[in-house]
Amino acid sequence: MQTTTQAATATTGALPLAEASQPGRLLSLDVFRGFTVAAMLLVNNPGDWGHIYAPLEHAHWNGCTPTDLIFPFFLFIVGVSIAYALGTARQDASRHAQLLLRVLKRAAILFGLGLLMALEPRFDFAHVRVLGVLQRIALVFLVCGVVFIKTNWRTQVGLLVAALVGYNILMQLVPVPGVGAANLAPETNLGAWLDRTVLGEAHLWSQSKTWDPEGLLGTLPAMGTGLLGLLAGQWLRRKAVPVAERIAWLFVISAAAIVLGLIWNGWFPINKSLWTSSFVLYVGGLGGATLAALYWLCDVQGYRGWWSRFAVVYGVNAITVFFLSGVVARWLGMWQVPDGAGGTTSAHQWLYQHFFVPYLSPFNASLAAAIACVLIWYGVLWLMYKRQIIIKV
């Protein structure tokens, strides 16, 4: 983990707005990343988990809500970023060992930060959740980085197809030991069995205890999401192809992925918790279309304003704000303060009950608290951005 007072290089995708149109730099990617991270904070920090508007909740099981798009969009962006960060350097075979070490180091840091988030503040190693959001990002970054350095786009397409088809076969045809026939139920599918067998129930998602939405087997199709971003990034970097053609084809291929995902949904349902193959194509297509639209708006047409500045401030320190916001939220939930009635309550509840509940309906109060969280962190990140403080992971 490294702090710098200079604008980050393409390695992290962070850049000042004024430099966005330089060769090899994408303002659209920073905007996409920034909005994605801000949305992640919005859905992760409601005032009251019992009062959340439906679009801000995950699908109960099968299906896809706007909230279900956030994490896969981030993994898609990881793939695009790799293509831009390593695209020039990988052409020199003598630098491959150095690049592979760089990828491994960053993946290890990300995985370590994910474990640290799970451990603090009690550091209970006997019950720590081994896998999680940052850990999955780390694994996807590692695999996609190695694949990008050592293979061409045709091989990457083959790996993508193999991952999605292979995962479908595993989940729907391979019997589950101790259970019976293959199934897609939360606790009895093959992925849940593998997580319990390898990691143990004490190291799974605490809200389920018997399965993990960022589990081992589901990481395979999640890598497919990263590969889709990797392919999209390589396509956008092809300067020999006219820019209008690059954008048009990215829209066409993204639309085709959405359609294929919806068709595949007929027998392998779109499901974020399982990260099904249909989910990969459907959400990957939406991610590609979003990137194409932002690329046309920001990098080609040059449309910029408060909305792009807002997003870039978040995008520059994306991992930093995700990590710190998670730590702060946990501490606010544990820190006990007097409740005014002779007892105690968490600092989070005290703030929520005093500043939001008295003035708004339950659902609006919960949403207002989430928006306040996004704006407060924006203020912190804006100060860092103005001072060109970029924490590179």
PDB file of C-alpha atoms in Angstrom, residues 154-306:
ATOM      1  CA  ARG A 154      -8.477 -15.449 -28.696  1.00  0.00           C
ATOM      2  CA  THR A 155      -7.212 -17.578 -25.830  1.00  0.00           C
ATOM      3  CA  GLN A 156      -8.995 -15.282 -23.403  1.00  0.00           C
ATOM      4  CA  VAL A 157     -12.286 -15.799 -25.238  1.00  0.00           C
ATOM      5  CA  GLY A 158     -11.714 -19.553 -25.018  1.00  0.00           C
ATOM      6  CA  LEU A 159     -11.042 -19.343 -21.295  1.00  0.00           C
ATOM      7  CA  LEU A 160     -14.187 -17.259 -20.811  1.00  0.00           C
ATOM      8  CA  VAL A 161     -16.348 -19.808 -22.627  1.00  0.00           C
ATOM      9  CA  ALA A 162     -14.714 -22.700 -20.765  1.00  0.00           C
ATOM     10  CA  ALA A 163     -15.266 -21.009 -17.390  1.00  0.00           C
ATOM     11  CA  LEU A 164     -18.941 -20.260 -18.004  1.00  0.00           C
ATOM     12  CA  VAL A 165     -19.847 -23.585 -19.606  1.00  0.00           C
ATOM     13  CA  GLY A 166     -17.745 -25.550 -17.130  1.00  0.00           C
ATOM     14  CA  TYR A 167     -19.367 -23.805 -14.178  1.00  0.00           C
ATOM     15  CA  ASN A 168     -22.824 -24.538 -15.553  1.00  0.00           C
ATOM     16  CA  ILE A 169     -21.948 -28.228 -15.919  1.00  0.00           C
ATOM     17  CA  LEU A 170     -20.529 -28.415 -12.403  1.00  0.00           C
ATOM     18  CA  MET A 171     -23.517 -26.719 -10.797  1.00  0.00           C
ATOM     19  CA  GLN A 172     -26.274 -28.556 -12.656  1.00  0.00           C
ATOM     20  CA  LEU A 173     -24.860 -31.992 -13.433  1.00  0.00           C
ATOM     21  CA  VAL A 174     -22.384 -32.951 -10.709  1.00  0.00           C
ATOM     22  CA  PRO A 175     -24.033 -34.647  -7.675  1.00  0.00           C
ATOM     23  CA  VAL A 176     -23.473 -32.960  -4.325  1.00  0.00           C
ATOM     24  CA  PRO A 177     -21.733 -35.261  -1.795  1.00  0.00           C
ATOM     25  CA  GLY A 178     -23.947 -35.991   1.175  1.00  0.00           C
ATOM     26  CA  VAL A 179     -26.922 -34.312  -0.503  1.00  0.00           C
ATOM     27  CA  GLY A 180     -27.692 -36.060  -3.762  1.00  0.00           C
ATOM     28  CA  ALA A 181     -28.593 -34.623  -7.118  1.00  0.00           C
ATOM     29  CA  ALA A 182     -27.145 -31.348  -8.336  1.00  0.00           C
ATOM     30  CA  ASN A 183     -29.253 -28.352  -7.327  1.00  0.00           C
ATOM     31  CA  LEU A 184     -29.164 -24.569  -7.061  1.00  0.00           C
ATOM     32  CA  ALA A 185     -30.580 -24.151  -3.549  1.00  0.00           C
ATOM     33  CA  PRO A 186     -28.631 -21.868  -1.165  1.00  0.00           C
ATOM     34  CA  GLU A 187     -27.391 -24.453   1.321  1.00  0.00           C
ATOM     35  CA  THR A 188     -27.230 -27.632  -0.758  1.00  0.00           C
ATOM     36  CA  ASN A 189     -25.607 -26.618  -4.069  1.00  0.00           C
ATOM     37  CA  LEU A 190     -22.123 -27.822  -4.989  1.00  0.00           C
ATOM     38  CA  GLY A 191     -20.505 -24.466  -4.218  1.00  0.00           C
ATOM     39  CA  ALA A 192     -21.949 -24.373  -0.698  1.00  0.00           C
ATOM     40  CA  TRP A 193     -20.734 -27.925  -0.072  1.00  0.00           C
ATOM     41  CA  LEU A 194     -17.242 -27.031  -1.291  1.00  0.00           C
ATOM     42  CA  ASP A 195     -17.067 -23.961   0.973  1.00  0.00           C
ATOM     43  CA  ARG A 196     -18.139 -25.943   4.043  1.00  0.00           C
ATOM     44  CA  THR A 197     -15.702 -28.741   3.205  1.00  0.00           C
ATOM     45  CA  VAL A 198     -12.651 -26.605   2.457  1.00  0.00           C
ATOM     46  CA  LEU A 199     -13.178 -23.545   4.657  1.00  0.00           C
ATOM     47  CA  GLY A 200     -15.508 -24.809   7.377  1.00  0.00           C
ATOM     48  CA  GLU A 201     -18.715 -23.161   8.572  1.00  0.00           C
ATOM     49  CA  ALA A 202     -16.814 -20.986  11.064  1.00  0.00           C
ATOM     50  CA  HIS A 203     -15.125 -19.199   8.157  1.00  0.00           C
ATOM     51  CA  LEU A 204     -18.148 -18.524   5.957  1.00  0.00           C
ATOM     52  CA  TRP A 205     -20.466 -15.514   5.650  1.00  0.00           C
ATOM     53  CA  SER A 206     -21.831 -14.918   9.157  1.00  0.00           C
ATOM     54  CA  GLN A 207     -25.368 -14.174   7.948  1.00  0.00           C
ATOM     55  CA  SER A 208     -25.745 -17.619   6.380  1.00  0.00           C
ATOM     56  CA  LYS A 209     -23.127 -19.766   8.164  1.00  0.00           C
ATOM     57  CA  THR A 210     -23.665 -22.580   5.638  1.00  0.00           C
ATOM     58  CA  TRP A 211     -22.725 -20.899   2.335  1.00  0.00           C
ATOM     59  CA  ASP A 212     -20.861 -17.840   1.121  1.00  0.00           C
ATOM     60  CA  PRO A 213     -21.882 -15.499  -1.734  1.00  0.00           C
ATOM     61  CA  GLU A 214     -18.168 -14.918  -2.444  1.00  0.00           C
ATOM     62  CA  GLY A 215     -17.341 -18.614  -2.150  1.00  0.00           C
ATOM     63  CA  LEU A 216     -14.645 -20.681  -3.827  1.00  0.00           C
ATOM     64  CA  LEU A 217     -16.522 -22.195  -6.770  1.00  0.00           C
ATOM     65  CA  GLY A 218     -18.338 -18.948  -7.577  1.00  0.00           C
ATOM     66  CA  THR A 219     -14.975 -17.275  -8.063  1.00  0.00           C
ATOM     67  CA  LEU A 220     -14.624 -19.203 -11.345  1.00  0.00           C
ATOM     68  CA  PRO A 221     -17.461 -17.384 -13.168  1.00  0.00           C
ATOM     69  CA  ALA A 222     -16.501 -14.142 -11.382  1.00  0.00           C
ATOM     70  CA  MET A 223     -13.202 -14.430 -13.234  1.00  0.00           C
ATOM     71  CA  GLY A 224     -15.342 -14.541 -16.370  1.00  0.00           C
ATOM     72  CA  THR A 225     -16.681 -11.112 -15.447  1.00  0.00           C
ATOM     73  CA  GLY A 226     -13.119  -9.845 -15.222  1.00  0.00           C
ATOM     74  CA  LEU A 227     -12.286 -11.444 -18.583  1.00  0.00           C
ATOM     75  CA  LEU A 228     -15.206  -9.631 -20.210  1.00  0.00           C
ATOM     76  CA  GLY A 229     -13.760  -6.355 -18.955  1.00  0.00           C
ATOM     77  CA  LEU A 230     -10.308  -7.393 -20.126  1.00  0.00           C
ATOM     78  CA  LEU A 231     -11.611  -8.037 -23.645  1.00  0.00           C
ATOM     79  CA  ALA A 232     -13.551  -4.759 -23.665  1.00  0.00           C
ATOM     80  CA  GLY A 233     -10.449  -2.846 -22.593  1.00  0.00           C
ATOM     81  CA  GLN A 234      -8.318  -4.411 -25.312  1.00  0.00           C
ATOM     82  CA  TRP A 235     -10.915  -3.576 -27.917  1.00  0.00           C
ATOM     83  CA  LEU A 236     -11.113   0.078 -26.860  1.00  0.00           C
ATOM     84  CA  ARG A 237      -7.304   0.325 -27.036  1.00  0.00           C
ATOM     85  CA  ARG A 238      -7.224  -0.684 -30.715  1.00  0.00           C
ATOM     86  CA  LYS A 239      -6.338   2.704 -32.163  1.00  0.00           C
ATOM     87  CA  ALA A 240      -6.167   1.244 -35.674  1.00  0.00           C
ATOM     88  CA  VAL A 241      -9.961   0.891 -35.565  1.00  0.00           C
ATOM     89  CA  PRO A 242     -11.941   4.148 -35.923  1.00  0.00           C
ATOM     90  CA  VAL A 243     -13.371   5.284 -32.614  1.00  0.00           C
ATOM     91  CA  ALA A 244     -16.973   5.243 -33.867  1.00  0.00           C
ATOM     92  CA  GLU A 245     -16.530   1.633 -34.940  1.00  0.00           C
ATOM     93  CA  ARG A 246     -15.014   0.653 -31.592  1.00  0.00           C
ATOM     94  CA  ILE A 247     -17.956   2.156 -29.698  1.00  0.00           C
ATOM     95  CA  ALA A 248     -20.555   0.688 -32.054  1.00  0.00           C
ATOM     96  CA  TRP A 249     -19.131  -2.820 -31.836  1.00  0.00           C
ATOM     97  CA  LEU A 250     -18.829  -2.615 -28.053  1.00  0.00           C
ATOM     98  CA  PHE A 251     -22.530  -1.727 -27.928  1.00  0.00           C
ATOM     99  CA  VAL A 252     -23.416  -4.573 -30.308  1.00  0.00           C
ATOM    100  CA  ILE A 253     -21.396  -7.203 -28.456  1.00  0.00           C
ATOM    101  CA  SER A 254     -22.710  -5.966 -25.106  1.00  0.00           C
ATOM    102  CA  ALA A 255     -26.286  -6.223 -26.370  1.00  0.00           C
ATOM    103  CA  ALA A 256     -25.585  -9.750 -27.613  1.00  0.00           C
ATOM    104  CA  ALA A 257     -24.203 -10.700 -24.173  1.00  0.00           C
ATOM    105  CA  ILE A 258     -27.361  -9.366 -22.504  1.00  0.00           C
ATOM    106  CA  VAL A 259     -29.571 -11.386 -24.852  1.00  0.00           C
ATOM    107  CA  LEU A 260     -27.492 -14.554 -24.380  1.00  0.00           C
ATOM    108  CA  GLY A 261     -27.654 -14.077 -20.626  1.00  0.00           C
ATOM    109  CA  LEU A 262     -31.429 -13.788 -20.733  1.00  0.00           C
ATOM    110  CA  ILE A 263     -31.670 -16.894 -22.907  1.00  0.00           C
ATOM    111  CA  TRP A 264     -29.333 -18.850 -20.612  1.00  0.00           C
ATOM    112  CA  ASN A 265     -31.482 -17.697 -17.706  1.00  0.00           C
ATOM    113  CA  GLY A 266     -34.093 -20.169 -18.958  1.00  0.00           C
ATOM    114  CA  TRP A 267     -32.181 -23.124 -17.508  1.00  0.00           C
ATOM    115  CA  PHE A 268     -29.396 -21.562 -15.418  1.00  0.00           C
ATOM    116  CA  PRO A 269     -31.135 -18.656 -13.653  1.00  0.00           C
ATOM    117  CA  ILE A 270     -29.573 -15.226 -13.272  1.00  0.00           C
ATOM    118  CA  ASN A 271     -28.349 -15.245  -9.682  1.00  0.00           C
ATOM    119  CA  LYS A 272     -25.725 -13.015  -8.061  1.00  0.00           C
ATOM    120  CA  SER A 273     -25.154 -15.162  -4.983  1.00  0.00           C
ATOM    121  CA  LEU A 274     -24.253 -18.121  -7.203  1.00  0.00           C
ATOM    122  CA  TRP A 275     -22.696 -15.805  -9.830  1.00  0.00           C
ATOM    123  CA  THR A 276     -24.297 -17.963 -12.503  1.00  0.00           C
ATOM    124  CA  SER A 277     -23.044 -17.975 -16.086  1.00  0.00           C
ATOM    125  CA  SER A 278     -26.226 -16.237 -17.248  1.00  0.00           C
ATOM    126  CA  PHE A 279     -25.593 -13.538 -14.615  1.00  0.00           C
ATOM    127  CA  VAL A 280     -22.038 -13.053 -15.941  1.00  0.00           C
ATOM    128  CA  LEU A 281     -23.240 -12.457 -19.501  1.00  0.00           C
ATOM    129  CA  TYR A 282     -26.246 -10.335 -18.551  1.00  0.00           C
ATOM    130  CA  VAL A 283     -24.389  -8.027 -16.162  1.00  0.00           C
ATOM    131  CA  GLY A 284     -21.240  -8.040 -18.294  1.00  0.00           C
ATOM    132  CA  GLY A 285     -23.310  -6.850 -21.228  1.00  0.00           C
ATOM    133  CA  LEU A 286     -24.771  -4.048 -19.141  1.00  0.00           C
ATOM    134  CA  GLY A 287     -21.279  -3.132 -17.976  1.00  0.00           C
ATOM    135  CA  GLY A 288     -19.968  -3.053 -21.546  1.00  0.00           C
ATOM    136  CA  ALA A 289     -22.853  -0.879 -22.708  1.00  0.00           C
ATOM    137  CA  THR A 290     -22.318   1.506 -19.788  1.00  0.00           C
ATOM    138  CA  LEU A 291     -18.606   1.790 -20.558  1.00  0.00           C
ATOM    139  CA  ALA A 292     -19.331   2.395 -24.250  1.00  0.00           C
ATOM    140  CA  ALA A 293     -21.779   5.180 -23.392  1.00  0.00           C
ATOM    141  CA  LEU A 294     -19.399   6.833 -20.931  1.00  0.00           C
ATOM    142  CA  TYR A 295     -16.483   6.481 -23.359  1.00  0.00           C
ATOM    143  CA  TRP A 296     -18.481   8.275 -26.056  1.00  0.00           C
ATOM    144  CA  LEU A 297     -19.658  10.993 -23.648  1.00  0.00           C
ATOM    145  CA  CYS A 298     -16.448  11.654 -21.712  1.00  0.00           C
ATOM    146  CA  ASP A 299     -13.521  10.677 -23.918  1.00  0.00           C
ATOM    147  CA  VAL A 300     -14.900  11.293 -27.406  1.00  0.00           C
ATOM    148  CA  GLN A 301     -17.425  14.110 -27.029  1.00  0.00           C
ATOM    149  CA  GLY A 302     -15.672  15.685 -24.037  1.00  0.00           C
ATOM    150  CA  TYR A 303     -18.808  16.132 -21.931  1.00  0.00           C
ATOM    151  CA  ARG A 304     -17.661  16.952 -18.398  1.00  0.00           C
ATOM    152  CA  GLY A 305     -19.231  18.641 -15.433  1.00  0.00           C
ATOM    153  CA  TRP A 306     -20.031  18.277 -11.767  1.00  0.00           C
TER     154      TRP A 306
END
